[in-house]
Amino acid sequence: MTNTEIIDRIRQLKKEKNAVILAHYYTRPEVQDIADYLGDSLGLSQEAGKTDARIIVFCGVHFMAETAAIISPDKKILIPASGAGCSLAESITGYELREWKKANPDGIIVSYVNTTAEVKAWTDICCTSANALKVVQSIPPDHKILFVPDKNLGAWIRKVTGREMELWHGDCCVHERITTDMILEKSRDYPQADILIHPESHCSHDEAILNLPQAYMYSTAGMIRHASRSDKKQFIIATEIETIHKLKNDNPDKEFIPVHPKTICGQMKKVTLESVLEALEKEQYVVEVAEDIRQRAWAPIEKMLQIK
């Protein structure tokens, strides 16, 4: 089948089965283009909760589909690529959090939303890269904090807030590659450009980066908003490279320069048009979360959503 035939068949099945397609900014451009909703992991899960669709095809990695299942237990959540994992989410387990809690009964565990349902179930409050600063600042200063699992996001929060936290040593294999030297080299090559950096990046808490006047630390959604509102014509993008597809679509008159051509998440690329079609046809790779885990995992997400 040609891509056009696959897309036509996907659209037909969506109508027949009352399904919607959610796609992350890091998926392939052709997958982004067929999505009903395009966004980051939490934003997509929130969209899953709002829709009346019976089936959600979640084009992303496994923990994202789990989050959708936590928020929308009444819907069938499908993931097109069953083996799509995440180095960050897989760097920590619920058992390790239980052990920390035993040693620190009054401590607060803050988990980045890029974690498994099991980890969320042992978490006190979740955060996203967009609201992490507010979440940490909401915790009384007399409480010890363990921030999991992203060491770079945690180090950036610690640097900006001055709040002492114990950091887990996990990382995103894509953002861990983004170094200070890469940023500085690109800033010399494009001196007029704004530099949009994801706080998961290895360089996010480096003084040399924080002192750059044209550098901004953003979630992916924040980057997209900044580029649309800015009068600048050039932007250096320090996150997964497929984000540029959305940025170009929204701003065809602006130039977006990847900080490095290899900022690619191979796990996200496992989702293809063919796998989306197969997931819809067979209703396969259903992602489910046991009800006891789901209820416990929902509590820290709900607590996060209450912080304004």
Tab-separated table of N, CA and C in Angstrom, residues 90-101 109 118-119 146 168:
chain	number	residue	atom	x	y	z
A	90	GLU	N	12.791	4.016	32.237
A	90	GLU	CA	13.289	2.699	32.637
A	90	GLU	C	14.476	2.769	33.600
A	91	SER	N	14.863	3.980	34.001
A	91	SER	CA	16.037	4.128	34.886
A	91	SER	C	15.693	3.962	36.361
A	92	ILE	N	14.413	3.789	36.685
A	92	ILE	CA	13.998	3.691	38.083
A	92	ILE	C	12.795	2.760	38.211
A	93	THR	N	12.655	2.130	39.385
A	93	THR	CA	11.548	1.209	39.634
A	93	THR	C	10.785	1.629	40.889
A	94	GLY	N	9.594	1.106	41.024
A	94	GLY	CA	8.813	1.352	42.222
A	94	GLY	C	9.496	0.812	43.464
A	95	TYR	N	10.171	-0.328	43.327
A	95	TYR	CA	10.882	-0.914	44.471
A	95	TYR	C	11.920	0.063	45.026
A	96	GLU	N	12.644	0.724	44.145
A	96	GLU	CA	13.676	1.664	44.602
A	96	GLU	C	13.064	2.852	45.345
A	97	LEU	N	11.885	3.284	44.903
A	97	LEU	CA	11.203	4.368	45.612
A	97	LEU	C	10.688	3.899	46.973
A	98	ARG	N	10.180	2.676	47.045
A	98	ARG	CA	9.721	2.132	48.333
A	98	ARG	C	10.867	2.089	49.337
A	99	GLU	N	12.033	1.673	48.869
A	99	GLU	CA	13.192	1.595	49.757
A	99	GLU	C	13.604	2.992	50.241
A	100	TRP	N	13.542	3.974	49.366
A	100	TRP	CA	13.892	5.345	49.779
A	100	TRP	C	12.903	5.848	50.815
A	101	LYS	N	11.613	5.539	50.611
A	101	LYS	CA	10.582	5.966	51.552
A	101	LYS	C	10.798	5.348	52.937
A	109	ILE	N	8.670	12.546	47.470
A	109	ILE	CA	9.151	12.082	46.168
A	109	ILE	C	8.428	12.860	45.078
A	118	GLU	N	3.979	2.275	37.746
A	118	GLU	CA	4.451	1.731	39.020
A	118	GLU	C	5.221	2.785	39.811
A	119	VAL	N	6.061	3.552	39.136
A	119	VAL	CA	6.818	4.618	39.810
A	119	VAL	C	5.870	5.716	40.280
A	146	LEU	N	13.256	13.973	47.112
A	146	LEU	CA	13.926	13.138	46.121
A	146	LEU	C	13.275	13.446	44.783
A	168	TRP	N	17.909	11.597	41.408
A	168	TRP	CA	18.126	10.281	40.815
A	168	TRP	C	18.992	10.461	39.574
